[in-house]
PDB file of C-alpha atoms in Angstrom:
ATOM      1  CA  MET E1267       0.000   0.000   0.000  1.00 50.00           C
ATOM      2  CA  THR E1268       1.361   3.423  -0.954  1.00 80.00           C
ATOM      3  CA  ALA E1269       1.506   6.403   1.408  1.00 79.00           C
ATOM      4  CA  LEU E1270      -1.077   8.215  -0.733  1.00 81.00           C
ATOM      5  CA  THR E1271      -3.501   5.290  -0.454  1.00 83.00           C
ATOM      6  CA  ASP E1272      -2.976   5.255   3.285  1.00 82.00           C
ATOM      7  CA  LEU E1273      -3.780   8.972   3.449  1.00 86.00           C
ATOM      8  CA  THR E1274      -6.963   8.634   1.359  1.00 88.00           C
ATOM      9  CA  LYS E1275      -8.275   5.929   3.723  1.00 89.00           C
ATOM     10  CA  HIS E1276      -8.528   8.610   6.427  1.00 88.00           C
ATOM     11  CA  LEU E1277     -10.530  11.091   4.331  1.00 91.00           C
ATOM     12  CA  ARG E1278     -14.271  11.293   5.025  1.00 92.00           C
ATOM     13  CA  PRO E1279     -16.688  13.060   2.639  1.00 90.00           C
ATOM     14  CA  GLY E1280     -17.870  16.426   3.952  1.00 89.00           C
ATOM     15  CA  GLN E1281     -15.059  16.708   6.522  1.00 92.00           C
ATOM     16  CA  VAL E1282     -12.653  19.631   6.671  1.00 93.00           C
ATOM     17  CA  TYR E1283      -8.976  19.052   7.415  1.00 93.00           C
ATOM     18  CA  ARG E1284      -6.075  21.270   8.332  1.00 93.00           C
ATOM     19  CA  ARG E1285      -2.773  20.620   6.617  1.00 92.00           C
ATOM     20  CA  LYS E1286      -1.218  19.593   9.912  1.00 90.00           C
ATOM     21  CA  ASP E1287      -4.011  17.032  10.471  1.00 88.00           C
ATOM     22  CA  LEU E1288      -3.203  15.395   7.151  1.00 90.00           C
ATOM     23  CA  ALA E1289       0.540  15.476   7.868  1.00 89.00           C
ATOM     24  CA  ARG E1290       0.216  12.752  10.503  1.00 89.00           C
ATOM     25  CA  TRP E1291      -0.878  10.257   7.806  1.00 87.00           C
ATOM     26  CA  SER E1292       1.636  11.299   5.150  1.00 86.00           C
ATOM     27  CA  THR E1293       5.410  11.474   4.908  1.00 85.00           C
ATOM     28  CA  SER E1294       5.194  13.928   2.010  1.00 89.00           C
ATOM     29  CA  VAL E1295       2.055  15.913   2.750  1.00 90.00           C
ATOM     30  CA  ASP E1296       2.563  18.709   0.211  1.00 92.00           C
ATOM     31  CA  ARG E1297       3.094  16.295  -2.699  1.00 93.00           C
ATOM     32  CA  HIS E1298       0.107  14.215  -1.617  1.00 92.00           C
ATOM     33  CA  LEU E1299      -2.087  17.314  -1.216  1.00 93.00           C
ATOM     34  CA  LYS E1300      -1.190  18.378  -4.741  1.00 94.00           C
ATOM     35  CA  GLN E1301      -2.131  14.937  -6.086  1.00 93.00           C
ATOM     36  CA  LEU E1302      -5.407  14.785  -4.135  1.00 92.00           C
ATOM     37  CA  LEU E1303      -6.362  18.281  -5.308  1.00 93.00           C
ATOM     38  CA  ALA E1304      -5.624  17.322  -8.935  1.00 94.00           C
ATOM     39  CA  GLU E1305      -7.716  14.144  -8.604  1.00 92.00           C
ATOM     40  CA  GLY E1306     -10.623  16.056  -6.993  1.00 89.00           C
ATOM     41  CA  ARG E1307     -10.490  14.059  -3.766  1.00 90.00           C
ATOM     42  CA  LEU E1308      -9.772  17.266  -1.842  1.00 92.00           C
ATOM     43  CA  GLU E1309     -10.763  20.898  -2.400  1.00 92.00           C
ATOM     44  CA  LYS E1310      -8.879  23.859  -0.984  1.00 92.00           C
ATOM     45  CA  VAL E1311     -11.264  26.064   1.028  1.00 91.00           C
ATOM     46  CA  ALA E1312      -8.685  28.426   2.579  1.00 90.00           C
ATOM     47  CA  GLY E1313      -4.957  28.618   3.193  1.00 89.00           C
ATOM     48  CA  GLY E1314      -3.973  25.357   4.863  1.00 90.00           C
ATOM     49  CA  LEU E1315      -7.596  24.158   4.970  1.00 94.00           C
ATOM     50  CA  TYR E1316      -8.970  21.364   2.774  1.00 93.00           C
ATOM     51  CA  MET E1317     -12.311  19.626   2.383  1.00 93.00           C
ATOM     52  CA  ALA E1318     -13.074  16.120   1.192  1.00 92.00           C
ATOM     53  CA  PRO E1319     -16.019  16.782  -1.144  1.00 89.00           C
ATOM     54  CA  ARG E1320     -19.318  15.120  -0.427  1.00 88.00           C
ATOM     55  CA  LYS E1321     -21.055  14.099  -3.634  1.00 85.00           C
ATOM     56  CA  THR E1322     -24.798  14.526  -4.043  1.00 85.00           C
ATOM     57  CA  ARG E1323     -26.975  14.064  -7.076  1.00 87.00           C
ATOM     58  CA  PHE E1324     -26.651  17.828  -7.660  1.00 87.00           C
ATOM     59  CA  GLY E1325     -22.839  17.827  -7.517  1.00 81.00           C
ATOM     60  CA  SER E1326     -20.418  18.529  -4.675  1.00 80.00           C
ATOM     61  CA  ALA E1327     -21.990  19.741  -1.449  1.00 82.00           C
ATOM     62  CA  PRO E1328     -20.138  22.390   0.560  1.00 82.00           C
ATOM     63  CA  ALA E1329     -18.957  21.709   4.085  1.00 84.00           C
ATOM     64  CA  THR E1330     -21.169  23.011   6.864  1.00 89.00           C
ATOM     65  CA  PRO E1331     -20.130  26.413   8.197  1.00 92.00           C
ATOM     66  CA  GLU E1332     -19.635  24.875  11.657  1.00 93.00           C
ATOM     67  CA  LYS E1333     -17.137  22.300  10.323  1.00 92.00           C
ATOM     68  CA  LEU E1334     -15.287  24.987   8.371  1.00 93.00           C
ATOM     69  CA  VAL E1335     -14.999  27.302  11.358  1.00 95.00           C
ATOM     70  CA  LYS E1336     -14.068  24.494  13.762  1.00 94.00           C
ATOM     71  CA  SER E1337     -11.233  23.332  11.496  1.00 93.00           C
ATOM     72  CA  PHE E1338     -10.105  26.884  10.758  1.00 94.00           C
ATOM     73  CA  LEU E1339      -9.862  27.724  14.458  1.00 94.00           C
ATOM     74  CA  GLY E1340      -8.645  24.293  15.521  1.00 91.00           C
ATOM     75  CA  ASP E1341     -11.083  24.711  18.400  1.00 91.00           C
ATOM     76  CA  ASP E1342     -14.756  24.022  19.025  1.00 91.00           C
ATOM     77  CA  ARG E1343     -15.258  26.882  21.490  1.00 93.00           C
ATOM     78  CA  PHE E1344     -16.971  29.438  19.278  1.00 95.00           C
ATOM     79  CA  LEU E1345     -20.394  30.937  18.766  1.00 94.00           C
ATOM     80  CA  MET E1346     -21.592  31.705  15.251  1.00 94.00           C
ATOM     81  CA  VAL E1347     -24.238  34.427  15.021  1.00 91.00           C
ATOM     82  CA  SER E1348     -25.913  35.899  12.001  1.00 87.00           C
ATOM     83  CA  PRO E1349     -26.838  39.547  12.598  1.00 83.00           C
ATOM     84  CA  SER E1350     -30.108  38.630  10.862  1.00 87.00           C
ATOM     85  CA  ALA E1351     -30.989  36.758  14.082  1.00 89.00           C
ATOM     86  CA  PHE E1352     -31.593  40.148  15.737  1.00 90.00           C
ATOM     87  CA  ASN E1353     -34.789  40.340  13.656  1.00 90.00           C
ATOM     88  CA  GLY E1354     -36.271  37.555  15.804  1.00 89.00           C
ATOM     89  CA  LEU E1355     -36.057  39.691  18.947  1.00 90.00           C
ATOM     90  CA  GLY E1356     -38.871  41.921  17.698  1.00 89.00           C
ATOM     91  CA  VAL E1357     -37.049  45.188  18.400  1.00 88.00           C
ATOM     92  CA  GLY E1358     -37.351  46.756  14.955  1.00 84.00           C
ATOM     93  CA  THR E1359     -34.386  45.303  13.088  1.00 83.00           C
ATOM     94  CA  THR E1360     -35.283  44.081   9.611  1.00 82.00           C
ATOM     95  CA  GLN E1361     -32.016  43.806   7.687  1.00 79.00           C
ATOM     96  CA  LEU E1362     -30.740  40.570   6.184  1.00 78.00           C
ATOM     97  CA  HIS E1363     -27.015  39.956   6.555  1.00 78.00           C
ATOM     98  CA  ASN E1364     -24.823  37.553   4.641  1.00 81.00           C
ATOM     99  CA  GLU E1365     -21.731  37.670   6.867  1.00 89.00           C
ATOM    100  CA  PRO E1366     -21.867  35.543  10.006  1.00 93.00           C
ATOM    101  CA  VAL E1367     -20.052  36.766  13.102  1.00 94.00           C
ATOM    102  CA  VAL E1368     -17.936  34.139  14.863  1.00 96.00           C
ATOM    103  CA  TYR E1369     -17.134  34.875  18.505  1.00 95.00           C
ATOM    104  CA  ASN E1370     -14.077  32.903  19.515  1.00 96.00           C
ATOM    105  CA  ARG E1371     -10.916  32.988  21.613  1.00 94.00           C
ATOM    106  CA  LYS E1372      -8.272  32.714  18.870  1.00 93.00           C
ATOM    107  CA  ARG E1373      -8.795  34.893  15.781  1.00 94.00           C
ATOM    108  CA  HIS E1374      -9.919  38.402  14.910  1.00 96.00           C
ATOM    109  CA  GLY E1375     -10.695  39.786  11.474  1.00 96.00           C
ATOM    110  CA  ARG E1376     -12.549  38.913   8.303  1.00 96.00           C
ATOM    111  CA  TYR E1377     -11.607  35.624   6.652  1.00 95.00           C
ATOM    112  CA  LYS E1378     -12.905  33.967   3.510  1.00 93.00           C
ATOM    113  CA  LEU E1379     -13.600  30.247   3.912  1.00 92.00           C
ATOM    114  CA  ASP E1380     -14.905  28.251   0.969  1.00 89.00           C
ATOM    115  CA  GLY E1381     -15.973  31.432  -0.824  1.00 87.00           C
ATOM    116  CA  ARG E1382     -17.917  32.926   2.098  1.00 91.00           C
ATOM    117  CA  THR E1383     -16.695  35.726   4.372  1.00 94.00           C
ATOM    118  CA  TYR E1384     -16.832  35.301   8.149  1.00 95.00           C
ATOM    119  CA  ASP E1385     -16.264  38.077  10.680  1.00 95.00           C
ATOM    120  CA  PHE E1386     -14.166  36.599  13.502  1.00 96.00           C
ATOM    121  CA  ARG E1387     -14.216  38.523  16.778  1.00 95.00           C
ATOM    122  CA  MET E1388     -12.162  37.552  19.800  1.00 93.00           C
ATOM    123  CA  ARG E1389     -13.852  37.457  23.192  1.00 90.00           C
ATOM    124  CA  SER E1390     -12.467  36.336  26.529  1.00 86.00           C
ATOM    125  CA  SER E1391     -15.462  34.066  27.070  1.00 87.00           C
ATOM    126  CA  VAL E1392     -17.838  32.585  24.550  1.00 90.00           C
ATOM    127  CA  PRO E1393     -21.273  31.179  25.448  1.00 88.00           C
ATOM    128  CA  ALA E1394     -21.826  27.544  24.566  1.00 85.00           C
ATOM    129  CA  GLN E1395     -25.090  28.320  22.778  1.00 88.00           C
ATOM    130  CA  LEU E1396     -27.106  31.248  21.537  1.00 91.00           C
ATOM    131  CA  SER E1397     -30.028  32.252  23.744  1.00 92.00           C
ATOM    132  CA  GLN E1398     -32.427  35.185  23.478  1.00 94.00           C
ATOM    133  CA  GLU E1399     -30.582  36.864  26.367  1.00 94.00           C
ATOM    134  CA  VAL E1400     -27.156  36.489  24.723  1.00 93.00           C
ATOM    135  CA  LEU E1401     -28.624  37.731  21.450  1.00 93.00           C
ATOM    136  CA  LEU E1402     -30.036  40.836  23.135  1.00 94.00           C
ATOM    137  CA  VAL E1403     -26.697  41.562  24.843  1.00 93.00           C
ATOM    138  CA  ASP E1404     -24.956  41.145  21.476  1.00 92.00           C
ATOM    139  CA  LEU E1405     -27.446  43.517  19.841  1.00 92.00           C
ATOM    140  CA  LEU E1406     -26.740  46.186  22.468  1.00 92.00           C
ATOM    141  CA  HIS E1407     -23.004  45.669  22.057  1.00 89.00           C
ATOM    142  CA  ASN E1408     -23.284  46.102  18.262  1.00 88.00           C
ATOM    143  CA  LEU E1409     -25.881  48.893  18.261  1.00 87.00           C
ATOM    144  CA  ASP E1410     -23.657  51.262  16.262  1.00 87.00           C
ATOM    145  CA  ARG E1411     -23.039  48.645  13.564  1.00 85.00           C
ATOM    146  CA  LEU E1412     -26.727  48.180  12.788  1.00 83.00           C
ATOM    147  CA  PRO E1413     -28.111  49.930   9.710  1.00 85.00           C
ATOM    148  CA  GLU E1414     -31.345  50.775  11.562  1.00 85.00           C
ATOM    149  CA  ASP E1415     -31.759  53.962  13.557  1.00 86.00           C
ATOM    150  CA  LYS E1416     -30.267  53.417  17.011  1.00 86.00           C
ATOM    151  CA  ALA E1417     -32.806  55.789  18.583  1.00 87.00           C
ATOM    152  CA  ASP E1418     -35.644  53.499  17.427  1.00 89.00           C
ATOM    153  CA  VAL E1419     -34.044  50.162  18.288  1.00 89.00           C
ATOM    154  CA  LEU E1420     -32.645  50.952  21.766  1.00 91.00           C
ATOM    155  CA  PRO E1421     -35.959  51.661  23.572  1.00 92.00           C
ATOM    156  CA  ARG E1422     -37.514  48.540  22.065  1.00 93.00           C
ATOM    157  CA  ALA E1423     -34.504  46.449  23.075  1.00 92.00           C
ATOM    158  CA  LEU E1424     -34.703  47.710  26.668  1.00 92.00           C
ATOM    159  CA  GLN E1425     -38.437  46.996  26.708  1.00 92.00           C
ATOM    160  CA  ARG E1426     -37.713  43.471  25.440  1.00 93.00           C
ATOM    161  CA  ALA E1427     -35.139  43.063  28.233  1.00 93.00           C
ATOM    162  CA  GLN E1428     -37.858  43.828  30.790  1.00 92.00           C
ATOM    163  CA  ALA E1429     -39.795  40.759  29.607  1.00 91.00           C
ATOM    164  CA  MET E1430     -36.795  38.397  29.771  1.00 93.00           C
ATOM    165  CA  ASP E1431     -35.677  36.160  32.617  1.00 91.00           C
ATOM    166  CA  LYS E1432     -33.582  38.562  34.734  1.00 91.00           C
ATOM    167  CA  THR E1433     -31.230  35.906  36.102  1.00 92.00           C
ATOM    168  CA  ARG E1434     -30.377  34.576  32.648  1.00 93.00           C
ATOM    169  CA  LEU E1435     -30.026  38.109  31.313  1.00 93.00           C
ATOM    170  CA  ALA E1436     -27.674  39.034  34.172  1.00 91.00           C
ATOM    171  CA  ARG E1437     -25.588  35.919  33.442  1.00 91.00           C
ATOM    172  CA  ALA E1438     -25.423  36.833  29.726  1.00 92.00           C
ATOM    173  CA  VAL E1439     -24.264  40.351  30.606  1.00 91.00           C
ATOM    174  CA  ARG E1440     -21.643  39.014  33.038  1.00 89.00           C
ATOM    175  CA  ASP E1441     -20.303  36.270  30.768  1.00 87.00           C
ATOM    176  CA  PHE E1442     -20.660  37.788  27.300  1.00 88.00           C
ATOM    177  CA  GLY E1443     -21.496  41.444  27.646  1.00 81.00           C
ATOM    178  CA  SER E1444     -19.504  44.565  27.108  1.00 84.00           C
ATOM    179  CA  ALA E1445     -19.312  47.599  29.370  1.00 87.00           C
ATOM    180  CA  ARG E1446     -21.824  49.291  27.083  1.00 88.00           C
ATOM    181  CA  ALA E1447     -24.387  46.471  27.353  1.00 89.00           C
ATOM    182  CA  GLU E1448     -23.878  46.366  31.118  1.00 90.00           C
ATOM    183  CA  ARG E1449     -24.467  50.122  31.394  1.00 91.00           C
ATOM    184  CA  LEU E1450     -27.577  50.048  29.196  1.00 91.00           C
ATOM    185  CA  LEU E1451     -29.109  47.082  31.036  1.00 92.00           C
ATOM    186  CA  ALA E1452     -28.241  48.291  34.558  1.00 90.00           C
ATOM    187  CA  PRO E1453     -31.711  49.840  35.160  1.00 89.00           C
ATOM    188  CA  VAL E1454     -33.357  46.554  34.150  1.00 88.00           C
ATOM    189  CA  LEU E1455     -31.049  44.399  36.287  1.00 86.00           C
ATOM    190  CA  HIS E1456     -30.458  46.657  39.349  1.00 78.00           C
ATOM    191  CA  ALA E1457     -32.322  44.341  41.739  1.00 52.00           C
ATOM    192  CA  VAL E1458     -30.846  41.065  40.461  1.00 47.00           C
ATOM    193  CA  PRO E1459     -27.712  39.714  42.194  1.00 49.00           C
ATOM    194  CA  VAL E1460     -25.048  38.782  39.632  1.00 46.00           C
TER     195      VAL E1460
END
């Protein structure tokens, strides 16, 4: 069995691999990557990031954004948020966004992965999952980045905060919030111990 055959045995359709992950199964990873790319067994999705294509009846299916981001970061501690999710809070935002924001502990900046741009933002702590409370705190943190009028959205967001679970909202502010979100939500949370 050749080294290239041994490497291809480890490839799974739809999975994303870093170059260093593939190097453990190959003695000449760059030569093998070149061959696998030429044969169509791998596709390059970013610098040092490769995907084993998953074939469907409509052609090759892209990797899921979560797999791309996880492999790109080399870490599964991240939270991916589409600013379009703010529309679900019912505070007057109506824009559709095509650039997901990825809160993480390793990278900052805009990166293109598999033809799609992601906005990576470093945070000291990242919630395990997106809740309505975390989403509201994120909205308040990013108020100036929204295309809607801040003077219209802010009162509605504070009114929405009044209807939320105060303990969970206080935890979201403590764990994920910024000084701005903490200041804006202080009147709502003044009686809740943090």
